[in-house]
mmCIF file of N, CA and C in Angstrom:
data_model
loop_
_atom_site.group_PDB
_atom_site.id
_atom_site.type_symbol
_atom_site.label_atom_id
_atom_site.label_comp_id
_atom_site.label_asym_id
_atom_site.label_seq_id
_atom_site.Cartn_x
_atom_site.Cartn_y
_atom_site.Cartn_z
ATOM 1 N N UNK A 280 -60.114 -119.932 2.614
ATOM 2 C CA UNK A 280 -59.649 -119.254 3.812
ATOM 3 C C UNK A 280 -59.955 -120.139 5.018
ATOM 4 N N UNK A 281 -59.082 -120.320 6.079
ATOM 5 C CA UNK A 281 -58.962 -121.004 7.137
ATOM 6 C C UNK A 281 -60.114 -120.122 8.097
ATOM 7 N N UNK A 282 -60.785 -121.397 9.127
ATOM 8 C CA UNK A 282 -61.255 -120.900 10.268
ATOM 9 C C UNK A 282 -60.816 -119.996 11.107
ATOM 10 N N UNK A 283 -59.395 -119.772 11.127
ATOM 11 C CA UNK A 283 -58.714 -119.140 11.746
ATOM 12 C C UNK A 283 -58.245 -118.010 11.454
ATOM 13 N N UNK A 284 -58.134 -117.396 10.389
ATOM 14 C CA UNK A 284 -58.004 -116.535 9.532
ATOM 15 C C UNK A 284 -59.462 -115.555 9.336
ATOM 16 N N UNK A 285 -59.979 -116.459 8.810
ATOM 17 C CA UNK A 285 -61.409 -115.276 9.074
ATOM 18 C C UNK A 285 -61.707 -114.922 10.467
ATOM 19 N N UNK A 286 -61.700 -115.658 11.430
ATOM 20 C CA UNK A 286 -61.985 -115.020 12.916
ATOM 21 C C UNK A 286 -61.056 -114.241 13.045
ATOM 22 N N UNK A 287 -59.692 -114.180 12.801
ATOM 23 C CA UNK A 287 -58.535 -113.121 13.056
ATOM 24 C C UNK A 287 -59.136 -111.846 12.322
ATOM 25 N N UNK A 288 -59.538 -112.178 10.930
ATOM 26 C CA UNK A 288 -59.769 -110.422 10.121
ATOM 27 C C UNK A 288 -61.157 -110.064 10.869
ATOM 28 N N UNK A 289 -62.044 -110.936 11.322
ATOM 29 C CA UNK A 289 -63.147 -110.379 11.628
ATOM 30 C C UNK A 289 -63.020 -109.717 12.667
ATOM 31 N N UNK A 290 -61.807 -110.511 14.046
ATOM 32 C CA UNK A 290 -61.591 -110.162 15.115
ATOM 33 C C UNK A 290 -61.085 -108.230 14.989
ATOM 34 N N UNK A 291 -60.192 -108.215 13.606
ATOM 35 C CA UNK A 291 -58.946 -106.949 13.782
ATOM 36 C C UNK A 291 -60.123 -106.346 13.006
ATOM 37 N N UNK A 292 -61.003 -106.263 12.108
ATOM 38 C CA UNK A 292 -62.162 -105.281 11.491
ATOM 39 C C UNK A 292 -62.599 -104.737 12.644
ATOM 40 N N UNK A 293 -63.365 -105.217 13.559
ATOM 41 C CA UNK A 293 -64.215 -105.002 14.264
ATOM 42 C C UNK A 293 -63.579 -104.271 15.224
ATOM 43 N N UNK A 294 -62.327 -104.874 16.185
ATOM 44 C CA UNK A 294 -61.672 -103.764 17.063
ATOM 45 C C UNK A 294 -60.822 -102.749 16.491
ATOM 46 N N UNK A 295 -60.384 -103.038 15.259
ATOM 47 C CA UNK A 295 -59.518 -101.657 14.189
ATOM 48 C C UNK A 295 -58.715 -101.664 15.255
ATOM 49 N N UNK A 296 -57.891 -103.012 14.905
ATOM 50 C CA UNK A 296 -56.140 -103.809 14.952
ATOM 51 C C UNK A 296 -55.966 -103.820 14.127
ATOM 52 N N UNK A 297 -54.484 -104.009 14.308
ATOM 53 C CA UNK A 297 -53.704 -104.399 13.091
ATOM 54 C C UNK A 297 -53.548 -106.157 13.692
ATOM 55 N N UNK A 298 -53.772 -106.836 12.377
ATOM 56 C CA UNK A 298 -54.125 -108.416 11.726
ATOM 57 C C UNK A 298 -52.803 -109.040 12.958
ATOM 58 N N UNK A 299 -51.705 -108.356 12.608
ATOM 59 C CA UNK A 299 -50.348 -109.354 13.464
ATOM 60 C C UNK A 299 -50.723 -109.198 14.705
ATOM 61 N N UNK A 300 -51.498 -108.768 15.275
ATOM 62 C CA UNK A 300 -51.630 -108.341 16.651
ATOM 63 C C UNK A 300 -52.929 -109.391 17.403
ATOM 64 N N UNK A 301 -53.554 -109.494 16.832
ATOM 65 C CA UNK A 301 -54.588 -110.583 16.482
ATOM 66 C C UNK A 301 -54.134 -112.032 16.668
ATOM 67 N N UNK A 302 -53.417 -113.139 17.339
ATOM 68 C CA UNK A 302 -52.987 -114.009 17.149
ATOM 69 C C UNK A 302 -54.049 -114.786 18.481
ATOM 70 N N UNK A 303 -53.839 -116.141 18.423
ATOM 71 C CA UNK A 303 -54.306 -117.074 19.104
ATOM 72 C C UNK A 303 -54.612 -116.549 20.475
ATOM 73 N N UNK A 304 -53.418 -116.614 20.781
ATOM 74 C CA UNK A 304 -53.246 -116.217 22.709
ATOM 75 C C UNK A 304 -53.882 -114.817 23.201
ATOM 76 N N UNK A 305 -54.330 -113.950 22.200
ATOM 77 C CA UNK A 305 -54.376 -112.719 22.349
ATOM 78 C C UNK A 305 -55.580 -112.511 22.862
ATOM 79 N N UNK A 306 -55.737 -111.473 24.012
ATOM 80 C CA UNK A 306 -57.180 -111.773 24.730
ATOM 81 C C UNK A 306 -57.746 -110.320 24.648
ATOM 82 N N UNK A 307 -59.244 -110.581 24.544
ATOM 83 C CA UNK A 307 -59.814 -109.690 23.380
ATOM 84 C C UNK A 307 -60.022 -108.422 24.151
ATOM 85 N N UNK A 308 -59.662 -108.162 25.586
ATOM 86 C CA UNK A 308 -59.666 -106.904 26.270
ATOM 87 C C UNK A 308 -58.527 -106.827 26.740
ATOM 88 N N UNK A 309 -57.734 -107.621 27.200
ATOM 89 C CA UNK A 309 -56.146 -106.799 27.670
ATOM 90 C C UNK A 309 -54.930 -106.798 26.843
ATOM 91 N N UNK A 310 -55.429 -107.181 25.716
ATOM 92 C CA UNK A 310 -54.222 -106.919 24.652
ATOM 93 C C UNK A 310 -54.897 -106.643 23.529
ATOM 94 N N UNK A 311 -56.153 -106.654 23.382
ATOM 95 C CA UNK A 311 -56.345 -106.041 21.853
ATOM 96 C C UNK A 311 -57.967 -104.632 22.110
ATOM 97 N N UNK A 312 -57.754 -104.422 23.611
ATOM 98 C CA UNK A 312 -58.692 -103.366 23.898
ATOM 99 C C UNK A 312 -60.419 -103.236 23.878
ATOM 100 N N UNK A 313 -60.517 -104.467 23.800
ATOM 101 C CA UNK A 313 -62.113 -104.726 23.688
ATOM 102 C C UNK A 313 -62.764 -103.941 25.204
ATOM 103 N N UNK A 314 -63.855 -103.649 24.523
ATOM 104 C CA UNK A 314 -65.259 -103.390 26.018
ATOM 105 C C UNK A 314 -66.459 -104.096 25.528
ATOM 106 N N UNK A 315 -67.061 -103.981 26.506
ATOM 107 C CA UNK A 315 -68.322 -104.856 26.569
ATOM 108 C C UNK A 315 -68.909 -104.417 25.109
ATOM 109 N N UNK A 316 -69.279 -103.522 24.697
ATOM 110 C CA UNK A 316 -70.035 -103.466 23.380
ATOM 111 C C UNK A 316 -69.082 -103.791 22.291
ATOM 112 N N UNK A 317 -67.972 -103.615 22.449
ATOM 113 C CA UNK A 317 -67.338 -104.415 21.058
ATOM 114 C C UNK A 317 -67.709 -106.216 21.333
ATOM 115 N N UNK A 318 -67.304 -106.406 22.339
ATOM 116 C CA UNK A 318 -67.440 -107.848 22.708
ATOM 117 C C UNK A 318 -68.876 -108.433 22.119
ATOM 118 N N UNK A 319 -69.804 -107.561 22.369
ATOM 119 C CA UNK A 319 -71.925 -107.405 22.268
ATOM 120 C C UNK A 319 -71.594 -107.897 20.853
ATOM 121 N N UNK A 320 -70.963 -106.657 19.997
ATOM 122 C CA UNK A 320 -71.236 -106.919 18.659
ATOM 123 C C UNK A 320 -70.228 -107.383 18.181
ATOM 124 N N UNK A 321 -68.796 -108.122 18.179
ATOM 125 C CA UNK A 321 -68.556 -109.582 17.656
ATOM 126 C C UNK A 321 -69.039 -110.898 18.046
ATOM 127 N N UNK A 322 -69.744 -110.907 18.949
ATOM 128 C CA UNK A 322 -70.528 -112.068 19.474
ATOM 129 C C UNK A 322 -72.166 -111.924 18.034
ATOM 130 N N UNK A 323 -72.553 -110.849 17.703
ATOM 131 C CA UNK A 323 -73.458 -110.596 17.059
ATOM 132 C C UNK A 323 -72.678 -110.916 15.441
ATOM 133 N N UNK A 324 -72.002 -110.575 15.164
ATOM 134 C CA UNK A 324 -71.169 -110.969 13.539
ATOM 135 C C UNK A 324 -71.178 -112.334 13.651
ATOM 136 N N UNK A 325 -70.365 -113.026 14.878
ATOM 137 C CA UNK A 325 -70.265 -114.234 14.213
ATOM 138 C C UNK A 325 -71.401 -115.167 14.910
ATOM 139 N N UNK A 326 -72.484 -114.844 15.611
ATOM 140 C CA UNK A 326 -73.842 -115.474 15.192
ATOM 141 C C UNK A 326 -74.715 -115.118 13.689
ATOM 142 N N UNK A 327 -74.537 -113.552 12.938
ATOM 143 C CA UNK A 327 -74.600 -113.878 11.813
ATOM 144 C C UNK A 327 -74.093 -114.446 10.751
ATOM 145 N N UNK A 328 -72.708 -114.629 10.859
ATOM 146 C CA UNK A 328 -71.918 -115.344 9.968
ATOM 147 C C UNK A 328 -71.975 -116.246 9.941
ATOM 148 N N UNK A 329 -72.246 -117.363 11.016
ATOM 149 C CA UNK A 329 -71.626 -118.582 11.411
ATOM 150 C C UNK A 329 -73.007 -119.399 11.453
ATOM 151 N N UNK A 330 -74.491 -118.611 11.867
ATOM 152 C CA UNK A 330 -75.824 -119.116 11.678
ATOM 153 C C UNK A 330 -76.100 -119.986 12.969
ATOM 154 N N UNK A 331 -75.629 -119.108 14.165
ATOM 155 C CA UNK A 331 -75.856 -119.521 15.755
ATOM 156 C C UNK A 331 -76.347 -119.084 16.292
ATOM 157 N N UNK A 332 -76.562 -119.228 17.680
ATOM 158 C CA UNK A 332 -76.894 -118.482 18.974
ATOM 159 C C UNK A 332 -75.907 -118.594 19.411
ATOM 160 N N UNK A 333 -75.007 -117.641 20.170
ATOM 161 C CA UNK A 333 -74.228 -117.952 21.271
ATOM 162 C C UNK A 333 -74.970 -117.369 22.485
ATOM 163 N N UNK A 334 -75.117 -117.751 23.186
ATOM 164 C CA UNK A 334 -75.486 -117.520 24.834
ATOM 165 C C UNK A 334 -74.360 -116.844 25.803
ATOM 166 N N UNK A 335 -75.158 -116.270 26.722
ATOM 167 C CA UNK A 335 -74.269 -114.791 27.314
ATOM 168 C C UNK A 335 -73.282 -115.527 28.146
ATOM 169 N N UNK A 336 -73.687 -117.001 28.792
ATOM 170 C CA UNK A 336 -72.426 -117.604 28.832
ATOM 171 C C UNK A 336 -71.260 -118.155 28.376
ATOM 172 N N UNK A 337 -71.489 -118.912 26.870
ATOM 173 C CA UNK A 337 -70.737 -118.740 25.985
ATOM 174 C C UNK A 337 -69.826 -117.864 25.306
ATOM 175 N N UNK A 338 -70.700 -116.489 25.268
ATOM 176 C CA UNK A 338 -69.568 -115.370 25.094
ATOM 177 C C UNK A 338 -68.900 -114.837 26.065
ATOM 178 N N UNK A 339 -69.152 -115.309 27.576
ATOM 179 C CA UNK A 339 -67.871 -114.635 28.728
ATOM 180 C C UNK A 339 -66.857 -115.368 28.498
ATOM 181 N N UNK A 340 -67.210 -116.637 28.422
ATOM 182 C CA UNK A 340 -65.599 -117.480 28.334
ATOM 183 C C UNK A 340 -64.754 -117.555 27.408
ATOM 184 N N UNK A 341 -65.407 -116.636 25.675
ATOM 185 C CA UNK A 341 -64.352 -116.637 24.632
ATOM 186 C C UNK A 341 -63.304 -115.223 25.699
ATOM 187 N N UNK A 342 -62.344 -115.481 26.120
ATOM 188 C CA UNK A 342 -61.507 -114.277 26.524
ATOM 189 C C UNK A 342 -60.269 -114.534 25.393
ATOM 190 N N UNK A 343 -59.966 -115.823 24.556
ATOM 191 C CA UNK A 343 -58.968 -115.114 23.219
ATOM 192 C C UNK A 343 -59.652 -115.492 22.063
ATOM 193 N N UNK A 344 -58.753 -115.123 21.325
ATOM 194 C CA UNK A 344 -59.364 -115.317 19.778
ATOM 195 C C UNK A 344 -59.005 -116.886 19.693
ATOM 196 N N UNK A 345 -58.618 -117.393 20.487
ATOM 197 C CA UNK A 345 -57.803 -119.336 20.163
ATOM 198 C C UNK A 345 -59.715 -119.387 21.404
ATOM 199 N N UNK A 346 -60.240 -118.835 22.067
ATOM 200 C CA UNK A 346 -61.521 -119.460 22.957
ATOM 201 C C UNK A 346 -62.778 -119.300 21.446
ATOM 202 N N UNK A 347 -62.584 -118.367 21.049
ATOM 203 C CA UNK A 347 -62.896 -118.327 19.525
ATOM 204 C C UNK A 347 -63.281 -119.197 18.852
ATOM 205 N N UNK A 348 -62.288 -119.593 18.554
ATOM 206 C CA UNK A 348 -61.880 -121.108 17.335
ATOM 207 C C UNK A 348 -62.633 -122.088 17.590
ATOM 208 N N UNK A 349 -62.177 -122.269 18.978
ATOM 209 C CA UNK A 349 -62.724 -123.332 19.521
ATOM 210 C C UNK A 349 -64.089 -123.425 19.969
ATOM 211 N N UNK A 350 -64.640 -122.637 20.678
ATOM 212 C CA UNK A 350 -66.412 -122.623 20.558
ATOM 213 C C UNK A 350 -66.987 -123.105 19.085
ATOM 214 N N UNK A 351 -66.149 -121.842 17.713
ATOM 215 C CA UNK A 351 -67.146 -122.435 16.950
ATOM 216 C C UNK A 351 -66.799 -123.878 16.022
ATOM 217 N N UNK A 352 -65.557 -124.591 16.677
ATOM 218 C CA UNK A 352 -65.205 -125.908 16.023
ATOM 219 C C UNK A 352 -66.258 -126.799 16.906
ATOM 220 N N UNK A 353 -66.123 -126.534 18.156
ATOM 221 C CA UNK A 353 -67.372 -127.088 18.799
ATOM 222 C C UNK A 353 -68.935 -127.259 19.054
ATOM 223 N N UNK A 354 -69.265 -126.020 17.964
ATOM 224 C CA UNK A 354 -70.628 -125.890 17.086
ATOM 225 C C UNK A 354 -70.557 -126.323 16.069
ATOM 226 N N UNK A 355 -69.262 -127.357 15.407
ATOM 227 C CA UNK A 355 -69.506 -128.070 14.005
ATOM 228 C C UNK A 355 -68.742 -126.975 12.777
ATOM 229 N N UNK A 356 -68.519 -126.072 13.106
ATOM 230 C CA UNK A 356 -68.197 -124.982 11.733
ATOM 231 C C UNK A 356 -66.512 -125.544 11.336
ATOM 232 N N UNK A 357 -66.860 -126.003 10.539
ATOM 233 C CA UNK A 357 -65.222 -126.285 9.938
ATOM 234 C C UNK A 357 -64.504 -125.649 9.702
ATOM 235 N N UNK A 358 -62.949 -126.188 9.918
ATOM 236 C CA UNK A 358 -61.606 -125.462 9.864
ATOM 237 C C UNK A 358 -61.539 -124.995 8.500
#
């Protein structure tokens, strides 16, 4: 399974989306309905999944699931 793919199902589990809705560009409060505590605890999944810290600045600036990707390609986690 692609990097991208698991952040998408983890992304649509967690806010209970539907998967097509979930795409790159899609930003995790004005199109797929996030609030601060959903935001709290996918920032918390994928520091357990992924075996990080993200920092409270790090998680303001993921605003899509493509700011996503890219943080954790930039912590080394492969595609």
């Amino acid at each position: 399974m692609t990097l991208e793919l698991t952040i998408r199902q983890l992304v649509a589990d967690k806010l209970c989306v539907d998967l097509e809705k979930v795409t790159l560009e899609a930003r995790l409060v004005e199109d797929l309905g996030a609030d601060s505590l959903d935001g709290t605890e996918l920032m918390i999944v994928l520091e357990e999944k992924f075996d990080l810290v993200i920092q409270d600045g790090e998680a303001k600036a993921m605003r899509t699931v493509g700011d996503i990707i890219k943080f954790l390609q930039s912590k080394g986690i492969p595609e």
